[in-house]
Amino acid sequence: MIDFGKKVFSHVHTDSEEELSSTRLVERYGGIEDSDIELGSIVHRTHSNNKSVASHDDELEATPLPDLYEGSNASIDKSERAHVIVENTDTTYSYFNNKYKTLLVVQCAFTGFYSAIAGAIYYPVLNIIEKDFHINEEQVNITVVVYFIFQGVAPSIMGGLADTLGRRPVVLTSVMLYFVACIGLARSNTYGQILGLRCLQAAGIAPVIAINSGIMGDVTTKAERGGYVGYVSGFMVIGSALGALIGALLANRWGWRSIFWFLVIGSGICGMCSFVILAETKRTVVGNGSVTPRSMLNYAPVLRLKAMRNMLHLDHPEMESLEPRVKVNLFAPVAVLKNPKLHILLFVAGLQFSTWSTHQTALSTVLSSKYNMKVLDIGLCYLPTGLCTMVSVICSGRYLNWVYLRASKRHTLWYDEQIRALAAERGITEKAAKEVAAQDPHYNMNLFDVRLRAGFYTLMLSNCGYIAYGWCIQVKAPLAAVLVCSGFASLFSNCILTFSTTTMVDLFPSKGSTATSCLNLYRCLLSALFIGCLSRMVNTINYGGVFTLMGAANIVSSFMLFYLIKHGKRIAFERSREEAEMMAAARAAEASKKQAKEENKKDAAVSSDVEITTIDRTATPERIV
């Protein structure tokens, strides 16, 4: 394993201090691209007597405005752009370069894959479970419902731990619990055992969904975050894309128990890989990556490799990049949910995901009862849905990056013009005008507009597909029509998840896992509600009525996004102020605690000196000499 690690990291690019210094950029609330760097009119410099920046004897002066993007005239390679962007500090924002970020994406997706596949791999065998345990359709659906309930609740608790203790310990614990639950499921003999172990399985692996978003938030800036979040979410959806097919193949050859043995083997391999290569990224523990973790729970064996140590500059840690530690709080999501405006985003995204999950559950039952298909054929019918979902999530992440870079460029030009106009109107300097603008949300970039505007159109398209899907299975249309409608709806359905996840991480950069767990709570609890009621709704209004009702609810709720877009500047401005105040308070408390410790040490030293002096006075002159 160590030899493999050396091969992986032997090609890791490590920048010299001079290269990093010459390309330092300040990003407070936005992104930067090559064209932005040429906007010399917004670059402000002050002479520094203590630091030199490559060939310059000056450094960038950070402006207090959240949406100002400042750059240098240095040429920056696009492949290393993420490596040199920093936020509100003279230090590099993250020493994790693009190659290791790619490795993190693969590792996070590999871990998240088992959360997604545990649900999808189960769909083709629902009818088999129903027959083997002599239960009805509603009871077998409950095994799906409890999985979603615990998948929603568990991250809300564990996400807070990940934001406090670090990402690595929680990920390893989650994979271990999942591994144990899968062994139990493979050996279960009663319906009660299946039900209880499905709860443990979901509670074990579900937190990694929120933690993965937190990891991406730790090492990426807003300008690149959409792409990385999209990649992680997209590759996780491979579990949904291939899960049903894999489950059908395994169940058809070795029976339904084999699907859980497959998860046992996969999660065991995943756990070993995570133990070796998953480095801690939480900024309260490792800062920008250059600080060696104190606890062995946060220390990855891969950090012993010389190439890794050089990349992260572990021998020259930047302690100032450490964020203040926060106390363990299992109810941290409550603080996020206190903002009523965010419930709009969480509800819209959660309702859309619940529609997608309900359509996945219904597909298995319909193909078996109405189309009389075997397990293997049912698994193949899930392939178009899963592949379309995977494509949509990945593309939506790339789209977010493209839109954000364009918007940040336009906003920079607009802001520069507004500052000059404000200075001329009030007869003040541009520096004073910026101080005035920093207190007015009007001058912020509308983060909600950039992230969510496209979500309205994707919601419209996907829900038209779901309504058509419902009526196709209602009238028993040709199978091709059912699968086309399912694939079309899935192609646009989960885009809103990428948009909303990225937005939540942007708003809560220091609580990425906690914020994402709130989104996870909404989507899983709403999914559990609709899947639990599915059989009764079908008996009352049939499949056409069920998906018409859910599709119409989604279309109506999508108009609520315009409220967020309209008030997006103020919402983001208030959140940035809250974040700044929270960080300042935490740093002040930490400094006060440190000062108290130093004073205690001084008092102890003084007491020790007094004691020694007393002994010396009673000593003989010969001993004193």
Coordinates of C-alpha atoms in Angstrom, one line a residue:
M1 CA 0.0 0.0 0.0
I2 CA 2.9 2.4 0.8
D3 CA 4.5 1.6 -2.5
F4 CA 1.2 2.4 -4.2
G5 CA 1.0 5.6 -2.3
K6 CA 4.5 6.6 -3.4
K7 CA 3.6 6.1 -7.0
V8 CA 0.4 8.1 -6.7
F9 CA 2.2 11.1 -5.0
S10 CA 5.4 10.9 -6.8
H11 CA 3.9 13.1 -9.5
V12 CA 2.3 15.5 -7.1
H13 CA 3.3 19.0 -8.0
T14 CA 4.6 21.1 -5.2
D15 CA 5.0 24.9 -5.6
S16 CA 8.0 26.7 -4.2
E17 CA 7.4 29.5 -1.8
E18 CA 8.5 32.0 -4.4
E19 CA 5.9 30.7 -6.9
L20 CA 3.2 30.8 -4.3
S21 CA 4.1 34.3 -3.1
S22 CA 4.2 35.7 -6.7
T23 CA 0.6 34.6 -7.3
R24 CA -1.2 35.4 -4.1
L25 CA -4.7 36.5 -4.7
V26 CA -7.4 37.7 -2.3
E27 CA -10.9 36.2 -2.6
R28 CA -13.5 37.1 0.0
Y29 CA -16.8 36.4 -1.6
G30 CA -16.2 35.4 -5.2
G31 CA -14.0 33.8 -7.9
I32 CA -11.3 34.9 -10.2
E33 CA -10.3 34.1 -13.7
D34 CA -7.5 35.2 -16.0
S35 CA -9.4 38.0 -17.4
D36 CA -10.2 39.3 -14.0
I37 CA -6.5 39.6 -13.2
E38 CA -6.0 42.2 -15.9
L39 CA -8.4 44.6 -14.2
G40 CA -5.6 46.7 -12.7
S41 CA -8.0 49.4 -11.8
I42 CA -9.3 47.4 -8.8
V43 CA -5.9 46.4 -7.4
H44 CA -4.8 48.3 -4.4
R45 CA -1.3 48.0 -3.0
T46 CA 0.5 49.1 0.1
H47 CA 4.2 49.1 0.7
S48 CA 5.3 46.4 3.1
N49 CA 8.6 46.5 5.1
N50 CA 8.4 42.9 6.2
K51 CA 7.4 40.9 3.2
S52 CA 8.4 40.7 -0.4
V53 CA 6.2 39.2 -3.1
A54 CA 8.4 37.7 -5.7
S55 CA 9.8 40.6 -7.7
H56 CA 7.5 43.1 -6.0
D57 CA 8.0 44.7 -2.6
D58 CA 4.3 45.1 -2.0
E59 CA 1.3 43.0 -1.0
L60 CA -2.4 43.1 -1.9
E61 CA -4.6 45.1 0.5
A62 CA -7.8 43.2 1.2
T63 CA -11.0 45.3 0.9
P64 CA -13.8 44.8 3.4
L65 CA -16.4 44.3 0.7
P66 CA -17.4 40.7 0.5
D67 CA -17.7 40.6 -3.3
L68 CA -14.6 42.4 -4.4
Y69 CA -12.1 40.3 -6.4
E70 CA -8.6 41.5 -6.3
G71 CA -5.8 40.1 -8.4
S72 CA -2.2 40.6 -9.3
N73 CA -0.6 41.0 -12.7
A74 CA 1.3 37.8 -12.3
S75 CA 0.5 35.1 -14.8
I76 CA -1.4 32.1 -13.4
D77 CA -1.6 28.7 -14.8
K78 CA -5.2 27.5 -14.9
S79 CA -4.3 24.1 -13.5
E80 CA -2.8 25.7 -10.4
R81 CA -5.4 28.5 -10.0
A82 CA -7.1 26.7 -7.1
H83 CA -3.8 26.2 -5.5
V84 CA -3.0 29.9 -5.1
I85 CA -6.4 31.4 -4.2
V86 CA -6.7 32.6 -0.6
E87 CA -9.5 34.1 1.4
N88 CA -8.9 37.1 3.6
T89 CA -5.4 36.2 4.6
D90 CA -1.8 36.5 3.5
T91 CA -1.5 32.7 3.5
T92 CA -2.3 30.3 0.7
Y93 CA -6.0 29.3 1.0
S94 CA -5.2 25.6 0.5
Y95 CA -2.1 23.6 -0.2
F96 CA -4.1 20.7 -1.5
N97 CA -3.3 21.0 -5.2
N98 CA -5.6 19.9 -8.1
K99 CA -4.1 16.4 -8.3
Y100 CA -4.8 15.6 -4.7
K101 CA -8.2 17.3 -4.9
T102 CA -9.0 14.9 -7.8
L103 CA -7.9 12.0 -5.5
L104 CA -10.2 13.5 -2.8
V105 CA -13.1 13.6 -5.2
V106 CA -12.5 9.9 -6.1
Q107 CA -12.3 8.9 -2.4
C108 CA -15.3 10.9 -1.4
A109 CA -17.3 9.6 -4.3
F110 CA -16.2 6.0 -3.6
T111 CA -17.4 6.4 0.0
G112 CA -20.6 8.1 -1.0
F113 CA -21.2 5.5 -3.6
Y114 CA -22.1 3.0 -0.8
S115 CA -24.8 5.3 0.6
A116 CA -26.4 5.7 -2.8
I117 CA -26.1 2.1 -3.8
A118 CA -27.6 0.7 -0.6
G119 CA -30.9 2.2 -1.6
A120 CA -30.9 1.4 -5.3
I121 CA -29.4 -2.1 -5.1
Y122 CA -32.4 -3.0 -2.9
Y123 CA -35.2 -2.0 -5.4
P124 CA -35.1 -5.1 -7.7
V125 CA -35.5 -7.5 -4.8
L126 CA -38.5 -5.8 -3.0
N127 CA -40.9 -8.5 -4.4
I128 CA -38.5 -11.3 -3.4
I129 CA -38.2 -9.9 0.2
E130 CA -42.0 -9.6 0.3
K131 CA -42.5 -13.3 -0.7
D132 CA -39.6 -14.7 1.5
F133 CA -40.7 -13.0 4.7
H134 CA -44.5 -13.3 4.0
I135 CA -45.2 -9.6 4.2
N136 CA -47.3 -7.2 2.1
E137 CA -46.2 -4.4 -0.3
E138 CA -46.7 -1.7 2.4
Q139 CA -44.5 -3.5 4.9
V140 CA -41.7 -4.0 2.4
N141 CA -41.9 -0.3 1.5
I142 CA -41.3 0.5 5.2
T143 CA -37.8 -1.1 4.8
V144 CA -37.2 1.6 2.2
V145 CA -38.8 4.3 4.4
V146 CA -36.7 3.7 7.5
Y147 CA -33.6 3.8 5.4
F148 CA -34.5 7.3 4.2
I149 CA -35.5 8.4 7.7
F150 CA -32.2 7.5 9.2
Q151 CA -30.4 8.7 6.2
G152 CA -31.9 12.1 6.9
V153 CA -31.5 12.2 10.7
A154 CA -28.0 10.7 11.1
P155 CA -26.1 13.4 9.1
S156 CA -27.8 16.1 11.2
I157 CA -26.1 14.7 14.3
M158 CA -22.8 13.5 12.8
G159 CA -22.4 16.5 10.6
G160 CA -21.9 18.7 13.7
L161 CA -19.2 16.2 14.9
A162 CA -17.4 16.4 11.6
D163 CA -17.3 20.2 11.8
T164 CA -15.9 20.0 15.3
L165 CA -13.7 16.9 15.6
G166 CA -12.7 16.7 11.9
R167 CA -13.8 14.9 8.8
R168 CA -11.5 11.8 8.9
P169 CA -12.7 10.3 12.2
V170 CA -16.3 10.5 11.4
V171 CA -15.8 9.1 7.9
L172 CA -13.9 6.1 9.3
T173 CA -16.6 5.5 12.0
S174 CA -19.4 5.7 9.4
V175 CA -17.8 3.2 7.1
M176 CA -17.2 0.8 10.0
L177 CA -20.8 0.9 11.2
Y178 CA -22.0 0.4 7.6
F179 CA -19.7 -2.6 7.2
V180 CA -21.1 -4.3 10.4
A181 CA -24.7 -3.6 9.4
C182 CA -24.3 -5.2 6.0
I183 CA -22.9 -8.3 7.5
G184 CA -26.0 -8.5 9.8
L185 CA -28.3 -7.9 6.8
A186 CA -26.7 -10.7 4.9
R187 CA -27.3 -13.1 7.8
S188 CA -30.8 -11.9 8.8
N189 CA -33.7 -14.3 9.0
T190 CA -36.7 -12.2 10.2
Y191 CA -38.5 -9.1 9.0
G192 CA -37.6 -7.4 12.3
Q193 CA -33.9 -8.0 11.7
I194 CA -34.1 -6.5 8.2
L195 CA -35.9 -3.5 9.5
G196 CA -33.5 -2.8 12.4
L197 CA -30.3 -3.4 10.4
R198 CA -31.5 -1.2 7.6
C199 CA -31.8 1.6 10.2
L200 CA -28.2 1.0 11.3
Q201 CA -27.0 0.7 7.7
A202 CA -28.4 4.1 6.9
A203 CA -27.3 5.7 10.1
G204 CA -23.8 4.5 9.5
I205 CA -23.1 5.6 6.0
A206 CA -25.4 8.5 5.5
P207 CA -23.2 11.1 7.2
V208 CA -20.6 10.8 4.5
I209 CA -22.9 12.6 2.1
A210 CA -22.8 15.8 4.2
I211 CA -19.1 15.3 5.1
N212 CA -18.1 15.0 1.5
S213 CA -19.5 18.4 0.8
G214 CA -17.7 19.7 3.9
I215 CA -14.4 18.3 2.5
M216 CA -14.9 20.0 -0.8
G217 CA -15.7 23.3 1.0
D218 CA -12.5 23.0 3.0
V219 CA -10.2 22.8 0.0
T220 CA -12.0 24.7 -2.7
T221 CA -13.1 28.4 -3.3
K222 CA -16.4 29.5 -4.6
A223 CA -15.1 29.9 -8.1
E224 CA -14.3 26.1 -8.4
R225 CA -16.6 24.7 -5.8
G226 CA -19.5 24.0 -8.1
G227 CA -17.5 21.7 -10.3
Y228 CA -16.0 19.7 -7.4
V229 CA -19.3 19.3 -5.6
G230 CA -20.8 18.3 -9.0
Y231 CA -18.2 15.6 -9.5
V232 CA -18.6 14.2 -6.0
S233 CA -22.4 14.2 -6.3
G234 CA -22.2 12.8 -9.8
F235 CA -20.0 9.9 -9.1
M236 CA -22.0 9.1 -6.0
V237 CA -25.0 8.9 -8.2
I238 CA -23.3 6.0 -10.0
G239 CA -24.6 4.0 -7.1
S240 CA -28.1 4.9 -8.2
A241 CA -27.3 4.4 -11.8
L242 CA -25.8 0.9 -11.5
G243 CA -27.2 -0.1 -8.1
A244 CA -30.4 -1.6 -9.4
L245 CA -28.6 -3.5 -12.2
I246 CA -25.9 -4.8 -9.8
G247 CA -28.6 -5.9 -7.4
A248 CA -30.6 -7.7 -10.1
L249 CA -27.5 -9.5 -11.4
L250 CA -26.4 -10.6 -7.9
A251 CA -29.9 -11.7 -6.8
N252 CA -30.6 -13.5 -10.1
R253 CA -27.3 -15.6 -9.7
W254 CA -26.9 -16.0 -5.9
G255 CA -30.1 -14.8 -4.3
W256 CA -31.0 -11.6 -2.4
R257 CA -28.4 -12.1 0.4
S258 CA -25.6 -11.7 -2.1
I259 CA -26.3 -8.0 -2.5
F260 CA -25.4 -7.4 1.1
W261 CA -22.2 -9.5 0.9
F262 CA -21.3 -7.4 -2.1
L263 CA -21.7 -4.3 0.1
V264 CA -19.6 -5.9 2.8
I265 CA -16.7 -6.5 0.5
G266 CA -16.9 -3.1 -1.1
S267 CA -17.2 -1.1 2.1
G268 CA -14.3 -3.1 3.6
I269 CA -12.1 -2.1 0.8
C270 CA -13.4 1.5 1.0
G271 CA -12.6 1.6 4.7
M272 CA -9.0 0.5 4.2
C273 CA -8.5 3.0 1.4
S274 CA -10.0 5.8 3.5
F275 CA -7.7 4.9 6.5
V276 CA -4.6 5.2 4.4
I277 CA -5.1 8.1 2.0
L278 CA -7.9 10.3 3.4
A279 CA -6.1 13.3 4.9
E280 CA -7.8 15.6 7.3
T281 CA -9.1 18.8 5.7
K282 CA -11.1 20.5 8.5
R283 CA -9.6 24.0 8.7
T284 CA -9.9 24.1 12.5
V285 CA -7.6 21.1 12.6
V286 CA -5.1 21.5 9.7
G287 CA -5.7 25.1 8.5
N288 CA -4.8 25.3 4.9
G289 CA -3.3 21.8 5.1
S290 CA 0.1 22.8 6.3
V291 CA -0.6 22.1 10.0
T292 CA 0.0 18.5 11.2
P293 CA -3.0 17.1 13.1
R294 CA -2.4 16.7 16.8
S295 CA -4.7 13.7 17.2
M296 CA -3.9 10.3 15.7
L297 CA -7.5 10.0 14.7
N298 CA -7.0 12.9 12.3
Y299 CA -3.6 11.7 11.1
A300 CA -3.5 9.8 7.8
P301 CA -0.6 7.4 7.1
V302 CA -0.2 9.0 3.7
L303 CA 1.2 12.1 5.4
R304 CA 4.4 10.2 6.1
L305 CA 5.3 10.3 2.4
K306 CA 7.9 12.9 1.6
A307 CA 6.0 14.1 -1.6
M308 CA 2.9 14.6 0.5
R309 CA 4.8 16.5 3.2
N310 CA 6.4 18.7 0.6
M311 CA 3.1 19.5 -1.1
L312 CA 1.4 20.5 2.2
H313 CA 4.4 22.3 3.6
L314 CA 4.1 20.3 6.8
D315 CA 7.6 21.2 7.8
H316 CA 6.7 24.9 7.6
P317 CA 3.2 25.1 9.0
E318 CA 1.2 28.3 8.7
M319 CA -0.5 28.4 12.1
E320 CA -2.3 31.6 11.2
S321 CA -4.4 29.6 8.7
L322 CA -6.0 27.6 11.5
E323 CA -9.7 28.6 12.1
P324 CA -10.9 28.8 15.7
R325 CA -12.1 25.5 17.2
V326 CA -15.7 25.2 18.2
K327 CA -17.3 23.1 20.9
V328 CA -19.0 19.8 20.1
N329 CA -22.6 20.5 19.4
L330 CA -24.9 17.7 18.3
F331 CA -27.6 20.2 17.6
A332 CA -25.6 22.5 15.4
P333 CA -28.1 22.1 12.5
V334 CA -30.6 24.0 14.6
A335 CA -28.5 27.1 14.3
V336 CA -28.6 26.7 10.5
L337 CA -32.4 26.1 10.4
K338 CA -33.0 29.3 12.5
N339 CA -32.9 31.3 9.2
P340 CA -36.5 30.9 7.9
K341 CA -35.5 32.0 4.4
L342 CA -33.2 29.0 3.9
H343 CA -36.2 26.7 4.5
I344 CA -37.5 27.7 1.1
L345 CA -34.3 26.3 -0.6
L346 CA -34.3 23.2 1.6
F347 CA -38.0 22.5 0.9
V348 CA -37.8 23.0 -2.9
A349 CA -34.7 20.7 -3.2
G350 CA -36.1 18.1 -0.8
L351 CA -39.5 17.9 -2.5
Q352 CA -37.8 17.4 -5.9
F353 CA -35.6 14.6 -4.5
S354 CA -38.5 12.9 -2.9
T355 CA -40.3 12.8 -6.2
W356 CA -37.3 11.2 -7.8
S357 CA -37.0 8.6 -5.0
T358 CA -40.8 7.8 -5.2
H359 CA -40.6 7.3 -8.9
Q360 CA -37.6 4.9 -8.4
T361 CA -39.6 2.9 -5.8
A362 CA -42.7 2.8 -8.0
L363 CA -40.8 1.6 -11.0
S364 CA -39.8 -1.7 -9.4
T365 CA -43.4 -2.5 -8.3
V366 CA -44.9 -1.5 -11.7
L367 CA -42.4 -3.5 -13.8
S368 CA -43.1 -6.6 -11.7
S369 CA -46.9 -6.4 -11.3
K370 CA -48.0 -4.7 -14.6
Y371 CA -45.2 -5.8 -17.0
N372 CA -44.5 -9.2 -15.4
M373 CA -40.7 -8.7 -15.7
K374 CA -38.0 -10.8 -14.0
V375 CA -35.5 -9.4 -11.5
L376 CA -32.7 -9.1 -14.1
D377 CA -34.9 -7.2 -16.6
I378 CA -36.1 -4.9 -13.8
G379 CA -32.5 -4.0 -13.0
L380 CA -31.7 -3.2 -16.6
C381 CA -34.7 -0.8 -16.7
Y382 CA -33.1 1.3 -14.0
L383 CA -30.0 2.0 -16.1
P384 CA -31.4 4.9 -18.2
T385 CA -32.6 6.6 -15.1
G386 CA -29.3 6.3 -13.3
L387 CA -27.1 7.3 -16.2
C388 CA -29.2 10.4 -17.0
T389 CA -29.0 11.4 -13.3
M390 CA -25.3 11.0 -13.2
V391 CA -24.8 13.1 -16.4
S392 CA -27.1 15.9 -15.0
V393 CA -25.3 16.2 -11.7
I394 CA -21.8 16.3 -13.3
C395 CA -22.8 18.8 -16.0
S396 CA -24.7 21.0 -13.5
G397 CA -21.5 21.4 -11.4
R398 CA -19.5 22.5 -14.5
Y399 CA -22.3 24.8 -15.4
L400 CA -22.1 26.4 -11.9
N401 CA -18.4 27.1 -12.3
W402 CA -18.9 28.7 -15.8
V403 CA -21.8 30.9 -14.6
Y404 CA -19.9 32.0 -11.4
L405 CA -16.8 33.0 -13.3
R406 CA -18.9 35.1 -15.8
A407 CA -20.9 36.7 -13.0
S408 CA -17.8 37.5 -10.9
K409 CA -16.2 39.3 -13.9
R410 CA -19.3 41.3 -14.6
H411 CA -19.8 42.2 -11.0
T412 CA -16.2 43.3 -10.6
L413 CA -16.6 45.8 -13.6
W414 CA -19.9 47.0 -12.3
Y415 CA -18.6 47.4 -8.7
D416 CA -15.6 49.4 -9.9
E417 CA -17.9 51.8 -11.8
Q418 CA -20.2 52.1 -8.8
I419 CA -17.3 53.0 -6.5
R420 CA -16.1 55.8 -8.8
A421 CA -19.7 57.1 -9.1
L422 CA -20.2 57.0 -5.3
A423 CA -17.0 58.8 -4.7
A424 CA -17.8 61.5 -7.2
E425 CA -21.4 61.9 -5.9
R426 CA -20.3 62.3 -2.2
G427 CA -17.0 64.0 -2.9
I428 CA -15.0 61.4 -1.0
T429 CA -12.0 59.2 -1.9
E430 CA -12.5 55.7 -3.5
K431 CA -11.2 54.1 -0.3
A432 CA -13.9 55.9 1.7
A433 CA -16.5 54.9 -0.9
K434 CA -15.6 51.3 -0.5
E435 CA -16.0 51.5 3.3
V436 CA -19.5 52.9 2.6
A437 CA -20.3 50.2 0.1
A438 CA -19.1 47.5 2.5
Q439 CA -22.1 48.3 4.7
D440 CA -24.7 48.2 1.9
P441 CA -25.8 44.8 0.5
H442 CA -26.7 46.5 -2.8
Y443 CA -23.1 46.3 -3.8
N444 CA -22.8 42.6 -3.2
M445 CA -22.9 40.0 -5.9
N446 CA -26.3 38.1 -5.8
L447 CA -25.1 34.6 -4.9
F448 CA -28.6 33.2 -5.1
D449 CA -29.1 34.5 -8.6
V450 CA -25.9 32.9 -9.8
R451 CA -26.5 29.6 -8.1
L452 CA -30.3 29.1 -8.4
R453 CA -31.7 30.8 -11.5
A454 CA -31.2 27.8 -13.7
G455 CA -32.8 25.6 -11.1
F456 CA -36.3 27.0 -12.0
Y457 CA -36.0 25.7 -15.6
T458 CA -34.6 22.3 -14.6
L459 CA -37.5 21.8 -12.1
M460 CA -40.0 22.7 -14.8
L461 CA -38.6 20.2 -17.3
S462 CA -38.1 17.3 -14.9
N463 CA -41.6 17.6 -13.4
C464 CA -43.2 17.6 -16.8
G465 CA -41.4 14.3 -17.3
Y466 CA -42.6 12.9 -14.0
I467 CA -46.2 13.7 -14.9
A468 CA -45.9 12.0 -18.2
Y469 CA -44.2 9.0 -16.5
G470 CA -47.1 8.7 -14.1
W471 CA -49.7 8.5 -16.9
C472 CA -47.6 6.1 -19.0
I473 CA -47.5 3.5 -16.2
Q474 CA -51.2 4.2 -15.4
V475 CA -52.3 3.3 -18.9
K476 CA -49.6 0.6 -19.3
A477 CA -47.9 2.4 -22.2
P478 CA -45.1 0.6 -24.1
L479 CA -42.1 0.0 -21.9
A480 CA -39.9 2.3 -24.1
A481 CA -42.2 5.2 -23.4
V482 CA -42.0 4.6 -19.6
L483 CA -38.2 4.5 -19.7
V484 CA -37.9 7.6 -21.9
C485 CA -40.1 9.6 -19.6
S486 CA -38.2 8.3 -16.5
G487 CA -34.8 9.1 -18.1
F488 CA -35.9 12.6 -19.3
A489 CA -37.2 13.5 -15.8
S490 CA -34.0 12.2 -14.2
L491 CA -31.8 14.2 -16.6
F492 CA -33.0 17.4 -15.0
S493 CA -34.3 16.2 -11.6
N494 CA -31.1 16.3 -9.4
C495 CA -29.6 19.5 -10.8
I496 CA -31.3 21.4 -8.0
L497 CA -29.4 19.2 -5.5
T498 CA -26.0 20.4 -6.9
F499 CA -27.3 24.0 -7.0
S500 CA -28.6 23.9 -3.4
T501 CA -25.7 22.0 -1.9
T502 CA -23.2 24.4 -3.4
T503 CA -25.2 27.4 -2.2
M504 CA -25.4 26.0 1.4
V505 CA -21.6 25.4 1.5
D506 CA -21.1 28.9 0.2
L507 CA -23.2 30.4 2.9
F508 CA -21.7 28.3 5.7
P509 CA -18.1 27.7 4.7
S510 CA -17.0 26.8 8.2
K511 CA -20.0 24.5 8.7
G512 CA -20.2 22.8 5.4
S513 CA -21.1 19.4 6.8
T514 CA -23.7 20.8 9.1
A515 CA -25.3 22.9 6.4
T516 CA -25.4 20.0 3.9
S517 CA -26.9 17.7 6.6
C518 CA -29.9 20.1 6.9
L519 CA -30.5 19.7 3.2
N520 CA -30.1 15.9 3.6
L521 CA -32.7 16.0 6.4
Y522 CA -35.3 17.6 4.2
R523 CA -34.8 15.4 1.2
C524 CA -34.7 12.1 3.1
L525 CA -37.7 12.8 5.4
L526 CA -39.8 14.0 2.5
S527 CA -38.8 10.9 0.6
A528 CA -39.7 8.7 3.5
L529 CA -43.1 10.4 3.8
F530 CA -44.1 9.9 0.2
I531 CA -42.7 6.4 -0.2
G532 CA -44.5 5.4 3.0
C533 CA -47.8 6.7 1.6
L534 CA -47.2 5.5 -1.9
S535 CA -49.3 2.3 -1.9
R536 CA -52.2 4.1 -0.3
M537 CA -52.0 7.0 -2.7
V538 CA -51.9 4.6 -5.6
N539 CA -55.0 2.8 -4.3
T540 CA -56.8 6.1 -4.1
I541 CA -55.8 8.2 -7.1
N542 CA -53.7 5.7 -9.2
Y543 CA -50.2 6.4 -10.5
G544 CA -51.3 9.1 -12.9
G545 CA -52.8 11.1 -10.1
V546 CA -49.9 10.5 -7.7
F547 CA -47.2 11.9 -10.1
T548 CA -49.5 14.6 -11.3
L549 CA -49.9 15.8 -7.7
M550 CA -46.2 15.6 -6.9
G551 CA -45.2 17.2 -10.2
A552 CA -47.6 20.1 -9.7
A553 CA -46.4 20.6 -6.2
N554 CA -42.8 20.8 -7.4
I555 CA -43.7 23.3 -10.2
V556 CA -45.5 25.5 -7.8
S557 CA -42.7 25.4 -5.2
S558 CA -40.1 26.3 -7.9
F559 CA -41.6 29.8 -8.1
M560 CA -40.4 30.3 -4.5
L561 CA -36.9 30.4 -5.8
F562 CA -37.5 33.8 -7.2
Y563 CA -38.1 35.1 -3.7
L564 CA -34.6 34.0 -2.8
I565 CA -33.2 35.5 -6.0
K566 CA -34.9 38.8 -5.3
H567 CA -33.6 39.1 -1.8
G568 CA -30.3 37.1 -2.4
K569 CA -28.0 40.1 -1.9
R570 CA -29.3 40.8 1.6
I571 CA -29.4 37.2 2.6
A572 CA -25.8 36.6 1.6
F573 CA -24.7 39.9 3.1
E574 CA -26.3 39.0 6.5
R575 CA -24.8 35.5 6.4
S576 CA -21.3 36.9 5.7
R577 CA -21.6 39.4 8.6
E578 CA -22.8 36.6 10.9
E579 CA -19.9 34.4 9.8
A580 CA -17.4 37.2 10.3
E581 CA -18.7 38.0 13.8
M582 CA -18.7 34.4 14.8
M583 CA -15.1 33.9 13.6
A584 CA -14.0 37.1 15.4
A585 CA -15.7 36.0 18.6
A586 CA -14.1 32.6 18.4
R587 CA -10.7 34.0 17.8
A588 CA -11.1 36.4 20.7
A589 CA -12.1 33.6 23.0
E590 CA -9.2 31.5 21.8
A591 CA -6.7 34.4 22.3
S592 CA -8.1 35.0 25.8
K593 CA -7.8 31.4 26.7
K594 CA -4.2 31.3 25.4
Q595 CA -3.4 34.4 27.4
A596 CA -4.8 32.9 30.5
K597 CA -2.7 29.8 30.1
E598 CA 0.4 31.9 29.7
E599 CA -0.4 33.9 32.8
N600 CA -0.9 30.7 34.7
K601 CA 2.5 29.5 33.6
K602 CA 4.1 32.8 34.7
D603 CA 2.4 32.5 38.1
A604 CA 3.6 29.0 38.4
A605 CA 7.2 30.0 37.5
V606 CA 7.1 32.9 40.0
S607 CA 5.9 30.5 42.8
S608 CA 8.7 28.1 41.9
D609 CA 11.3 30.9 42.2
V610 CA 9.9 32.0 45.6
E611 CA 10.2 28.4 46.9
I612 CA 13.8 28.1 45.7
T613 CA 14.7 31.4 47.3
T614 CA 13.3 30.2 50.7
I615 CA 15.4 27.1 50.6
D616 CA 18.5 29.0 49.7
R617 CA 18.2 31.3 52.7
T618 CA 18.3 28.4 55.0
A619 CA 21.3 26.9 53.3
T620 CA 24.8 27.2 54.6
P621 CA 27.2 29.8 53.1
E622 CA 29.3 27.0 51.7
R623 CA 26.3 25.5 49.9
I624 CA 25.3 28.9 48.5
V625 CA 28.7 29.3 47.0

